[in-house]
XYZ file of C-alpha atoms in Angstrom:
674
model
C -19.938 -46.167 -4.281
C -16.682 -48.237 -5.109
C -18.735 -50.070 -8.463
C -19.484 -47.118 -9.843
C -16.095 -45.830 -9.509
C -14.514 -46.732 -12.279
C -17.585 -46.661 -15.445
C -16.846 -42.652 -13.561
C -13.665 -42.235 -14.130
C -14.003 -43.984 -18.107
C -16.906 -41.962 -18.598
C -14.672 -38.645 -17.409
C -10.490 -40.351 -20.046
C -13.910 -40.188 -22.794
C -14.926 -37.565 -22.537
C -11.525 -36.041 -22.496
C -10.451 -37.623 -25.475
C -13.262 -36.324 -27.475
C -12.226 -32.239 -26.029
C -8.324 -33.051 -27.524
C -10.448 -35.125 -30.971
C -11.531 -31.354 -30.935
C -8.234 -29.389 -29.578
C -6.290 -31.589 -31.726
C -8.764 -30.681 -35.200
C -8.445 -26.797 -33.868
C -11.534 -26.016 -33.326
C -11.313 -25.353 -28.942
C -8.934 -23.107 -27.354
C -4.919 -23.849 -26.925
C -5.806 -22.807 -22.473
C -8.880 -26.003 -23.883
C -5.808 -28.329 -24.656
C -3.523 -28.006 -21.587
C -6.634 -28.384 -19.329
C -8.084 -32.049 -21.433
C -3.730 -33.063 -21.064
C -3.355 -32.447 -17.072
C -7.582 -34.018 -16.371
C -6.981 -36.810 -18.785
C -3.697 -37.684 -16.886
C -4.902 -37.613 -13.880
C -8.436 -39.758 -14.812
C -5.670 -42.494 -15.911
C -3.897 -42.429 -12.216
C -7.645 -42.728 -10.090
C -8.534 -45.941 -13.263
C -4.682 -47.513 -12.514
C -5.487 -47.143 -8.976
C -9.054 -49.023 -8.604
C -6.932 -50.996 -11.146
C -4.188 -51.753 -7.868
C -1.775 -50.378 -9.603
C -0.125 -47.066 -7.309
C 2.866 -46.911 -8.582
C 2.186 -46.040 -12.177
C -1.134 -43.565 -10.065
C 0.882 -42.157 -7.823
C 3.391 -41.119 -10.999
C 0.776 -39.681 -12.329
C -0.580 -37.626 -9.909
C 3.211 -36.305 -9.124
C 4.066 -35.323 -12.973
C 0.375 -33.551 -12.695
C 0.954 -31.345 -9.317
C 4.517 -30.790 -10.837
C 3.519 -28.973 -14.233
C 0.493 -27.224 -11.989
C 3.079 -26.052 -9.582
C 4.551 -24.826 -12.481
C 1.551 -22.945 -13.048
C 0.377 -21.434 -10.478
C 4.059 -20.180 -9.841
C 3.513 -18.373 -13.104
C 0.788 -16.834 -12.197
C 1.462 -15.512 -8.785
C 5.698 -14.059 -9.628
C 6.043 -11.833 -11.891
C 7.419 -12.458 -15.514
C 10.415 -11.401 -14.132
C 11.001 -13.822 -11.703
C 9.874 -17.038 -13.475
C 9.133 -16.507 -17.289
C 6.137 -19.889 -18.627
C 7.435 -18.398 -21.817
C 9.934 -21.331 -22.744
C 7.949 -23.917 -20.774
C 6.447 -25.473 -24.403
C 6.217 -29.159 -23.618
C 3.906 -29.455 -27.559
C 6.916 -28.088 -28.985
C 8.177 -32.157 -30.504
C 4.110 -32.492 -32.177
C 4.783 -28.755 -33.852
C 8.756 -29.301 -34.550
C 6.910 -31.951 -37.052
C 4.301 -30.071 -38.514
C 1.015 -30.240 -35.996
C 0.524 -26.263 -35.657
C -0.072 -26.804 -31.502
C -0.158 -23.739 -29.798
C 0.507 -24.981 -25.931
C -0.331 -21.827 -23.125
C -1.479 -22.796 -19.438
C -4.273 -22.765 -17.909
C -6.236 -20.067 -15.800
C -5.475 -20.118 -12.664
C -8.963 -21.136 -11.642
C -8.557 -24.309 -13.809
C -4.985 -25.457 -12.852
C -7.099 -24.926 -9.090
C -9.239 -27.224 -9.480
C -7.580 -29.681 -11.308
C -4.311 -29.559 -8.894
C -7.396 -29.885 -5.766
C -8.689 -32.651 -8.092
C -4.577 -34.476 -7.736
C -3.982 -34.068 -4.142
C -8.024 -35.365 -2.871
C -6.719 -39.077 -5.275
C -2.947 -39.106 -2.920
C -4.784 -38.709 0.038
C -7.750 -40.521 -0.547
C -10.107 -41.422 2.388
C -6.816 -38.769 4.632
C -9.801 -36.612 6.716
C -7.138 -35.304 8.734
C -4.981 -34.244 5.459
C -8.223 -33.042 4.398
C -9.372 -34.059 1.427
C -12.517 -32.891 2.746
C -12.461 -29.767 2.431
C -10.066 -29.973 -0.688
C -13.913 -31.702 -2.415
C -15.108 -28.479 -1.302
C -12.747 -26.067 -2.675
C -13.217 -28.271 -5.846
C -17.060 -28.133 -5.936
C -16.677 -24.191 -5.716
C -13.711 -23.775 -8.310
C -16.509 -25.421 -10.966
C -19.218 -23.504 -9.964
C -17.332 -20.394 -10.432
C -15.759 -21.671 -13.233
C -19.445 -22.827 -15.267
C -20.650 -19.683 -13.828
C -18.263 -17.893 -16.042
C -18.757 -19.685 -18.884
C -22.599 -19.821 -18.591
C -23.293 -16.428 -18.726
C -19.544 -14.266 -19.593
C -19.555 -10.667 -19.046
C -18.935 -7.138 -21.077
C -14.706 -7.650 -20.685
C -13.365 -10.992 -21.828
C -10.850 -12.454 -19.437
C -7.267 -12.548 -20.781
C -7.325 -16.937 -19.884
C -11.084 -18.252 -21.001
C -12.272 -21.012 -19.617
C -11.364 -24.330 -20.406
C -14.530 -25.397 -22.389
C -17.424 -27.684 -21.390
C -15.349 -31.293 -21.651
C -13.023 -30.441 -19.424
C -15.309 -28.647 -17.022
C -17.874 -31.989 -18.003
C -14.908 -34.668 -16.997
C -13.536 -32.450 -13.880
C -16.999 -32.422 -12.569
C -17.541 -36.403 -13.243
C -13.944 -37.028 -11.804
C -14.740 -34.822 -8.624
C -17.935 -36.739 -7.456
C -16.632 -39.964 -8.320
C -13.390 -39.627 -5.383
C -16.612 -38.260 -3.299
C -18.385 -41.195 -3.281
C -15.288 -43.793 -3.365
C -13.999 -41.806 -0.050
C -16.993 -40.425 1.473
C -18.084 -43.838 3.923
C -14.750 -43.549 5.470
C -15.244 -40.546 6.993
C -17.950 -41.429 9.374
C -15.538 -42.203 12.232
C -15.371 -38.437 12.421
C -17.795 -37.042 10.408
C -18.561 -34.542 14.578
C -14.694 -32.954 13.930
C -14.708 -33.028 9.771
C -18.342 -30.722 10.175
C -16.197 -28.726 13.099
C -13.448 -27.773 10.952
C -14.751 -28.313 7.419
C -17.137 -25.038 8.390
C -14.882 -22.453 8.865
C -12.166 -23.754 6.184
C -15.323 -23.531 3.666
C -16.175 -20.448 4.961
C -13.013 -17.712 4.352
C -12.477 -20.788 1.364
C -15.888 -19.431 -0.123
C -14.730 -16.058 1.109
C -11.566 -15.929 -1.002
C -13.352 -17.233 -4.248
C -15.019 -14.187 -4.612
C -12.984 -12.207 -3.218
C -10.550 -13.373 -6.489
C -13.719 -12.876 -8.663
C -13.807 -9.509 -7.161
C -10.646 -8.592 -7.184
C -9.693 -10.882 -10.727
C -12.277 -8.342 -13.448
C -10.622 -5.511 -10.895
C -6.812 -5.477 -13.145
C -8.855 -7.192 -15.789
C -10.548 -3.313 -16.009
C -7.800 -1.890 -14.878
C -5.585 -3.937 -17.077
C -7.874 -3.330 -20.151
C -7.939 1.594 -19.156
C -4.047 1.068 -19.715
C -4.341 -0.957 -22.895
C -6.552 1.774 -23.858
C -4.534 5.006 -23.363
C -1.040 2.864 -25.252
C -3.825 2.639 -27.986
C -4.672 6.958 -27.552
C -1.307 7.794 -27.357
C 0.060 5.846 -30.079
C -3.346 7.773 -32.245
C -2.356 11.027 -30.731
C 1.470 9.855 -31.293
C 0.443 9.722 -34.814
C -1.335 12.911 -34.644
C 0.935 14.124 -33.478
C 3.183 13.797 -35.724
C 1.451 15.270 -38.386
C 0.926 17.654 -36.979
C 4.155 19.170 -36.796
C 5.611 17.776 -40.333
C 3.208 20.421 -41.538
C 4.338 23.067 -39.002
C 7.087 22.163 -39.763
C 7.270 22.744 -43.737
C 4.712 25.540 -43.100
C 8.139 27.314 -41.450
C 9.810 25.701 -44.346
C 7.939 27.839 -47.321
C 7.774 30.436 -45.330
C 11.370 31.827 -46.377
C 10.149 31.385 -49.825
C 6.947 33.267 -49.308
C 9.509 36.026 -47.742
C 11.813 35.819 -50.201
C 9.191 35.862 -52.728
C 10.424 33.309 -55.358
C 11.272 29.613 -55.275
C 14.185 27.921 -54.840
C 16.989 27.598 -56.866
C 18.098 23.489 -57.639
C 21.086 22.961 -55.188
C 19.101 25.000 -52.736
C 15.829 22.800 -52.556
C 18.315 19.369 -52.695
C 19.699 20.998 -49.812
C 16.160 22.572 -47.717
C 14.592 19.286 -48.562
C 17.496 16.862 -47.929
C 17.848 18.514 -44.174
C 13.701 18.320 -43.584
C 13.580 15.034 -45.162
C 16.141 13.825 -42.724
C 14.196 15.155 -39.537
C 10.290 12.881 -41.236
C 11.815 9.646 -43.090
C 8.468 8.278 -43.440
C 7.355 11.453 -45.851
C 8.352 9.235 -49.685
C 8.376 12.125 -51.410
C 8.728 16.163 -51.779
C 7.733 18.309 -55.427
C 7.450 22.223 -56.429
C 5.189 22.406 -58.050
C 4.998 25.968 -60.338
C 2.027 27.751 -61.037
C 1.527 26.237 -63.907
C 1.213 23.097 -62.816
C 4.211 21.959 -63.974
C 6.232 19.391 -61.380
C 9.965 21.695 -60.784
C 11.996 20.133 -58.223
C 11.951 16.547 -56.879
C 13.806 15.179 -54.188
C 14.962 12.539 -53.474
C 16.147 12.879 -57.080
C 17.149 8.828 -57.588
C 16.380 7.539 -60.478
C 12.897 5.634 -59.589
C 11.092 9.150 -58.488
C 13.565 11.306 -62.144
C 9.782 9.566 -64.192
C 8.456 12.295 -62.123
C 10.942 15.013 -63.129
C 8.940 18.819 -65.480
C 5.915 16.664 -66.521
C 2.578 18.628 -65.729
C 0.417 17.606 -63.482
C -2.789 19.403 -64.218
C -3.268 18.509 -67.960
C -6.312 16.316 -68.740
C -5.163 13.805 -70.272
C -3.398 12.641 -67.591
C -5.215 10.072 -65.481
C -4.211 11.402 -62.238
C -7.208 11.076 -58.901
C -4.821 13.781 -56.817
C -5.349 17.004 -60.316
C -8.296 18.739 -59.244
C -7.085 18.577 -55.297
C -3.608 19.776 -56.992
C -6.258 23.066 -58.587
C -7.607 23.520 -56.204
C -4.845 24.182 -53.583
C -4.281 26.964 -56.301
C -7.467 28.694 -56.606
C -8.330 28.788 -52.292
C -5.046 29.975 -51.903
C -5.067 27.227 -48.993
C -3.763 24.073 -48.577
C -5.588 20.292 -49.816
C -5.392 17.118 -49.254
C -6.272 14.287 -51.590
C -7.803 10.939 -50.455
C -6.487 7.949 -48.989
C -4.054 6.451 -52.365
C -2.434 3.353 -52.931
C 1.015 4.899 -54.622
C 3.393 3.522 -56.760
C 5.868 1.907 -54.474
C 3.687 0.107 -53.207
C 1.571 0.604 -49.457
C -1.395 3.954 -48.672
C -0.683 7.037 -47.689
C -2.455 11.314 -48.627
C -0.195 13.686 -50.999
C -1.001 16.798 -49.018
C -0.485 20.439 -51.446
C 0.814 23.103 -49.178
C 0.631 26.923 -51.762
C 3.571 29.115 -51.893
C 2.588 32.983 -52.664
C 3.437 36.236 -52.135
C 3.279 38.004 -48.493
C 0.554 39.972 -49.469
C -0.788 36.315 -51.435
C -1.469 38.844 -54.581
C 0.890 36.239 -56.705
C 1.336 32.848 -56.911
C 4.772 31.738 -56.765
C 3.667 27.231 -56.555
C 2.649 24.188 -54.145
C 4.983 22.401 -52.140
C 3.771 18.286 -52.258
C 4.473 16.046 -49.650
C 3.942 12.620 -50.255
C 2.987 10.812 -46.416
C 3.167 7.546 -46.370
C 1.530 5.135 -43.440
C 3.071 2.459 -43.616
C 6.098 4.517 -43.445
C 4.931 5.810 -39.963
C 3.376 2.505 -38.833
C 7.209 1.952 -37.760
C 7.181 4.334 -35.819
C 4.443 3.148 -33.768
C 5.571 -0.715 -32.969
C 6.888 -0.856 -29.311
C 10.433 -2.630 -28.500
C 9.212 -6.187 -25.819
C 11.862 -7.366 -27.212
C 11.172 -10.925 -24.227
C 7.708 -10.398 -25.773
C 8.090 -11.075 -29.542
C 5.183 -9.374 -31.040
C 3.879 -8.440 -27.785
C 0.851 -6.539 -30.183
C -0.814 -6.690 -33.261
C -2.020 -1.958 -35.015
C -3.541 -1.921 -37.682
C -5.104 1.226 -39.353
C -8.127 0.537 -40.895
C -10.123 4.055 -43.805
C -14.253 2.316 -42.211
C -13.957 -1.136 -43.158
C -10.548 -0.748 -45.117
C -7.602 -2.197 -44.164
C -5.018 0.208 -44.951
C -1.872 -1.602 -42.755
C -1.673 -4.204 -40.433
C 1.693 -5.298 -38.679
C 2.456 -7.380 -37.785
C 0.943 -9.384 -40.679
C -0.801 -12.054 -39.321
C -2.309 -11.101 -36.781
C -2.039 -13.114 -32.379
C -4.578 -14.301 -30.869
C -5.618 -11.512 -28.454
C -8.310 -11.926 -25.902
C -9.289 -8.066 -25.945
C -9.894 -5.454 -29.748
C -8.350 -1.997 -29.213
C -10.087 1.127 -30.827
C -8.354 4.917 -31.208
C -9.172 7.558 -33.736
C -6.593 9.217 -35.936
C -6.989 12.298 -37.756
C -5.071 12.283 -40.847
C -4.462 15.366 -42.392
C -7.929 16.122 -43.303
C -9.184 11.592 -43.213
C -10.177 10.458 -39.939
C -8.659 6.577 -39.572
C -9.426 4.102 -36.293
C -5.800 2.400 -35.230
C -7.359 -1.041 -33.738
C -4.405 -2.794 -31.040
C -4.261 -6.159 -30.407
C -2.490 -6.596 -27.703
C -1.948 -10.760 -27.261
C -1.734 -13.249 -23.968
C 1.953 -12.773 -23.430
C 1.744 -9.234 -23.554
C -1.435 -8.869 -21.231
C 0.262 -11.220 -18.232
C 2.998 -10.091 -18.566
C 1.461 -6.611 -17.226
C -1.324 -7.673 -15.452
C -1.208 -6.848 -11.710
C -0.809 -10.695 -9.361
C -2.473 -9.904 -6.694
C -5.751 -11.289 -7.488
C -3.875 -14.642 -7.867
C -0.917 -14.375 -4.603
C -4.779 -13.416 -2.515
C -6.618 -16.672 -4.565
C -4.302 -19.560 -3.576
C -2.698 -17.794 0.341
C -7.568 -17.776 0.772
C -7.016 -21.021 -0.030
C -4.041 -22.649 1.621
C -5.647 -20.730 5.561
C -8.180 -22.581 4.886
C -6.787 -25.822 4.332
C -4.280 -24.806 7.093
C -7.325 -23.852 9.163
C -9.390 -27.069 8.430
C -6.570 -29.521 9.569
C -6.249 -27.137 12.633
C -9.687 -27.046 13.570
C -9.687 -31.029 12.823
C -6.826 -31.988 14.810
C -7.397 -30.081 17.898
C -10.993 -31.259 18.154
C -9.775 -35.124 17.635
C -7.601 -34.334 20.743
C -10.257 -32.785 22.973
C -12.123 -36.037 22.369
C -9.551 -37.630 23.230
C -8.407 -35.923 26.562
C -11.437 -34.959 27.944
C -11.119 -37.530 30.544
C -8.828 -35.386 31.449
C -9.198 -32.029 31.729
C -12.207 -32.979 32.929
C -9.732 -33.603 36.243
C -7.248 -31.789 36.235
C -10.300 -30.008 36.015
C -11.599 -30.631 39.292
C -8.109 -30.500 40.182
C -7.692 -27.002 39.899
C -10.395 -25.848 41.480
C -10.274 -27.955 44.634
C -6.676 -26.281 44.788
C -8.336 -22.542 43.806
C -10.466 -23.360 46.857
C -7.599 -24.633 49.827
C -5.851 -21.724 48.242
C -8.891 -19.163 48.826
C -9.337 -21.260 52.254
C -5.227 -20.026 53.190
C -5.741 -17.511 52.125
C -8.379 -16.150 54.852
C -7.292 -18.188 57.950
C -4.111 -16.227 56.704
C -5.360 -12.967 57.177
C -8.384 -13.845 60.343
C -3.716 -14.917 61.718
C -2.935 -11.476 61.292
C -6.545 -9.024 61.441
C -9.493 -8.434 64.450
C -12.396 -10.272 62.110
C -14.438 -6.797 63.423
C -12.785 -4.191 62.102
C -10.425 -5.407 59.329
C -7.558 -3.752 60.947
C -4.972 -5.925 62.186
C -4.116 -8.073 65.353
C -1.479 -7.039 68.483
C 0.727 -9.965 66.537
C 1.112 -8.514 63.111
C 1.418 -4.822 64.562
C 4.289 -5.808 66.955
C 6.039 -7.731 63.496
C 5.960 -4.578 61.743
C 7.452 -2.526 63.891
C 11.767 -1.792 63.294
C 14.267 -2.796 64.929
C 15.736 0.578 65.443
C 14.630 3.107 66.137
C 18.414 4.995 65.614
C 17.156 4.454 62.333
C 14.002 6.922 62.353
C 11.924 9.129 64.955
C 9.177 6.172 66.567
C 5.895 6.919 67.663
C 3.574 4.797 69.574
C 0.548 5.758 70.849
C -1.995 2.891 73.060
C -5.294 4.390 72.535
C -8.710 3.236 74.755
C -12.142 3.865 74.094
C -14.228 6.597 77.681
C -16.448 3.749 79.512
C -17.195 1.866 77.209
C -18.318 -1.290 79.168
C -21.721 1.005 79.281
C -21.948 1.054 75.926
C -22.312 -3.175 75.672
C -24.488 -2.568 78.775
C -26.228 0.107 78.583
C -27.273 -0.338 74.263
C -26.113 -4.021 73.905
C -23.328 -5.529 72.357
C -24.842 -4.670 68.838
C -24.238 -1.215 69.010
C -20.601 -1.302 70.888
C -19.673 -3.010 68.474
C -20.055 -0.573 65.580
C -18.457 2.211 68.339
C -15.744 -0.073 67.875
C -16.357 -0.062 63.715
C -17.216 4.014 64.087
C -13.298 4.799 65.612
C -10.926 2.454 63.169
C -13.064 4.231 60.672
C -11.807 7.307 61.580
C -8.142 6.579 62.729
C -7.421 4.740 59.874
C -8.848 7.981 57.852
C -5.974 9.860 59.837
C -3.531 7.804 59.202
C -0.388 9.025 57.685
C 1.804 7.041 54.789
C 3.379 5.272 56.863
C 1.994 3.855 59.975
C -0.160 1.163 61.268
C -3.518 0.942 63.509
C -4.247 -2.121 65.028
C -6.389 -3.318 67.428
C -4.380 -4.135 70.888
C -7.501 -5.884 72.487
C -10.848 -5.827 73.403
C -11.268 -1.481 73.476
C -7.083 -0.829 73.176
C -6.328 0.532 69.962
C -2.085 1.017 69.130
C -1.200 2.946 66.350
C 2.732 3.147 65.140
C 4.028 7.074 63.404
C 6.662 7.014 61.814
C 9.032 10.119 60.428
C 7.412 12.083 63.076
C 8.586 14.314 66.486
C 6.836 14.305 69.899
C 5.106 17.730 68.110
C 4.028 15.992 65.539
C 2.725 13.157 66.934
C 1.046 15.442 70.380
C -0.465 17.302 67.352
C -2.082 13.990 65.745
C -3.550 12.655 68.476
C -5.262 15.628 69.346
C -7.357 16.049 66.340
C -8.273 11.896 66.479
C -9.556 12.475 69.850
C -11.400 15.919 68.260
C -12.800 13.381 65.448
C -13.713 10.636 67.652
C -15.485 12.336 69.526
C -17.966 14.451 66.560
C -17.806 11.235 64.858
C -21.449 10.470 66.469
C -21.268 7.696 68.105
C -23.062 9.107 71.948
C -23.717 7.328 75.506
C -27.381 6.393 76.613
C -27.009 9.475 78.981
C -26.520 11.739 75.368
C -22.958 12.149 75.611
C -20.929 11.743 73.184
C -17.847 8.452 72.615
C -15.092 10.465 74.292
C -11.074 7.898 74.101
C -7.318 8.495 75.922
C -4.766 8.228 73.998
C -0.906 7.553 75.409
C 1.656 7.631 73.535
C 5.081 7.583 73.784
C 7.972 8.931 71.352
C 11.531 7.602 71.045
C 14.964 8.416 68.637
C 17.572 6.380 69.458
C 18.674 3.242 70.590
C 16.974 -0.429 69.806
C 13.296 -0.974 69.685
C 12.214 -3.394 73.004
C 8.896 -3.506 71.842
C 7.501 -4.443 75.231
C 8.909 -1.263 77.155
C 7.882 0.969 74.642
C 3.140 -0.753 75.379
C 4.318 -0.331 78.714
C 5.311 3.312 78.629
C 2.712 4.578 76.222
C 0.662 1.926 79.558
C 1.767 4.737 81.458
C 0.626 7.734 79.834
C -3.015 5.749 78.809
C -3.816 5.037 82.205
C -2.338 9.123 83.855
C -4.700 10.722 81.134
C -7.594 7.969 82.659
C -6.769 9.471 86.175
C -6.618 12.716 84.997
C -10.455 13.068 83.942
C -10.196 10.669 80.506
C -11.041 11.950 76.866
C -7.677 13.255 77.108
C -3.685 13.179 75.484
C -1.236 12.326 77.624
C 2.668 11.825 76.625
C 5.278 9.503 78.270
C 7.849 10.373 79.984
C 11.196 10.089 78.192
C 12.880 7.980 80.955
C 11.670 4.574 82.031
C 8.900 4.433 84.542
C 10.857 2.042 88.007
C 9.706 -1.492 88.893
C 7.512 -0.911 91.174
C 5.404 1.999 89.749
C 4.802 -0.886 87.346
C 3.563 -2.716 90.100
C 1.759 -0.163 91.702
C -0.551 1.098 88.462
C -3.264 -0.947 87.583
C -2.061 -2.639 83.919
C -3.726 -0.427 81.051
C -5.025 -3.854 79.455
C -7.882 -3.804 82.112
C -9.062 -0.085 81.962
C -12.212 0.492 81.399
C-alpha cells in the first residue's frame, strides 16, 4: 500500500499542474485556480511526508489550513464582519501584467481540502478523528462530483472547481486512505462504533446544506429579479411622470389659446428640465412645422432654431411622426434613434390645440435620452465596486450598458421596460461579490456546525468505547460489589422491619409502640386503649390456627381503617392489641372505642357456633404529668379486666386515680386473659 503512495501523489500533482496551466491560459473559472493552488500545496506536503521531510510537510499543511480558515470564516460570517474583498494573493502577478482574477474556493471545496490537510497532519491517529475526516472528504467529493455532472437550472454562485481539481483531490484522498487504513486494525471495534453515528450526522448535514443552499440561492435570485423589476418600473414610471408633467405644462397654453412668448418659454422650460434632467432638449413647434423655441438654446442646439421639420427636402425619419401628431391631434413617439450628441433616444411629439379642439396651436417635441435614464438607475454601492451591470436592449440591439465592461456574473435577470410606445428589455447582471454580500449565511453555518458536531461525536464515542474496553474488568467487579451491597441493604432493612413489626398483621410490635409514646402528657391529651379478642382460644381450638390468624388480621384491618391521623396501632401480644390516640378527650375516645367494637362485631368473623367475634376494650386518658408506659398499660389492663368480668364485648374506662398495689396483686394480669 505504501509503495503506491508516491506514484499516486505524483499523478495528483500532475493533474493540479495541468489545471493550473489551463487556468493561466484563461480557459477555466477563477475558482478552479484557487482550488488547484491549495490542492497542489497539499499534494506537495504529502509528497514531502513520503520523502521524510516532515518539517516541510507540516509547514505547507499549516499554510493551507490558514488560507482555508480565512475562506470558511468568510463564508460563515457576515461580510460586515470579515470581508474577503481585500484577500488577493495573486495581486503581485497582476502587477506584472498577468490578469488573474483570484476568487476563493467554494465552501464544499474548502472543507474538502481542509479534511485532506487535517488527515495528512493526523495520519493514522484514529483517536483524533482521521477515519471520519476521510469519510467526510468522500461525502464532499461525491457532492461536488454530482453537482458537476448534473448542473441545475439555477447556476450556483460559486461554480465547482472543475474535473482536474476534483480528480486530484480524489487521488489524494485515496492515497491517504490506503496509507493509514492498516493502522486502524487494532482499534477497529472502536472506529466502527464511533464512525457510524458520526457518518450519519455528516451525511444528514451535507444533504441539509444542499437543500438550504439551493433555497438561499433561489431566494437571492428572486430578490435580484425583484430589483430588476423595480428598476424597470422606475424607468417606466419616470417616463410616465414626465408625460403627466408635460401635459400639465402645455395645458396652460391650451387654456390661453396661444403659444408662450420666448421669455415665458425659457422660464417654463428651464423649470421643467430642472425637474426632469433626462430630457436633453425641449422644442416648441408651430403648426407649419417650424421650430419656434428651443431649450436649452446653447450654441450646440441653436442650429435647430427656425428650421422647418416638415420640409420635404429634409430627410428626417421622425418628420412623419410630427405630421401624424398634427393630423391625429394626439401624442406620437418616434422609433429609437441615435441622438446628435451621441447615444440613443426617443422623440415624443405632444400637439397643442384649443380647449374645444378646433384650432391647432403647435406641438411640443421632447427628446428622451436613454443614457440619461441610465445614470438614475445605478445603485449606490460604494463598498462593492461595479456591483452590477445594467443593459438596455431593443431586441438583440444593445442600446446602453452601465458600466461599459460586463462583469463576471453567474445570473442574468431580464425585465421589460415600457418606454412610450416601445417595449425594451432591461438585463441586470449582479456580480459575485454583491451576491455573496447579500446571500444568507445560515446554509454555510449549518454545514460547518454539523460537520464539527459529527467530528466531536466521533471523538466522544471513540474515547468512550476505548475506556469501556480498558476498564471492563473493573466495571464488572464494581457491578458485582454493588449487587452484594444492595442485597445486604435489603436484608438489613428486612431485619430492621421485622425487629419493629409483627410479621402476621404487619402492625408495630410492643417495642416500637412504647418508643412512639410521648414523654410528657402535658403536650396533649394522651389516650391508650388495650383491646383483647373475646374467646379467641375457642377459634384456634375449634377452627384451627389458620382461622385464628385470619381473625387477627381482620381485627388489625378494622382498627387500621378507623385509626385517626397521628394514632399508633400495635400488636401487644397474642390476641391483645394496643392503640395510642393523641388529641382527644375521654368522650371522643370512648365513642371511637365503641365504633371499633361495633366494627369488629360486624367484620364477619364467627365462632364455631355462629356467634360473631367480639372484643373487650380498656382505655385510659392522661392529660398531664409525665408519661409512665407501665403505669398506663397497667391501668388500661385493669379496665380491660373489668370489661371481661362484666360480660365481655364492651368498653370500660380506667379510673382516674391509680389503682392500689393490693388490687394489682389480687387481680389477674391482663396478658393472661382468654
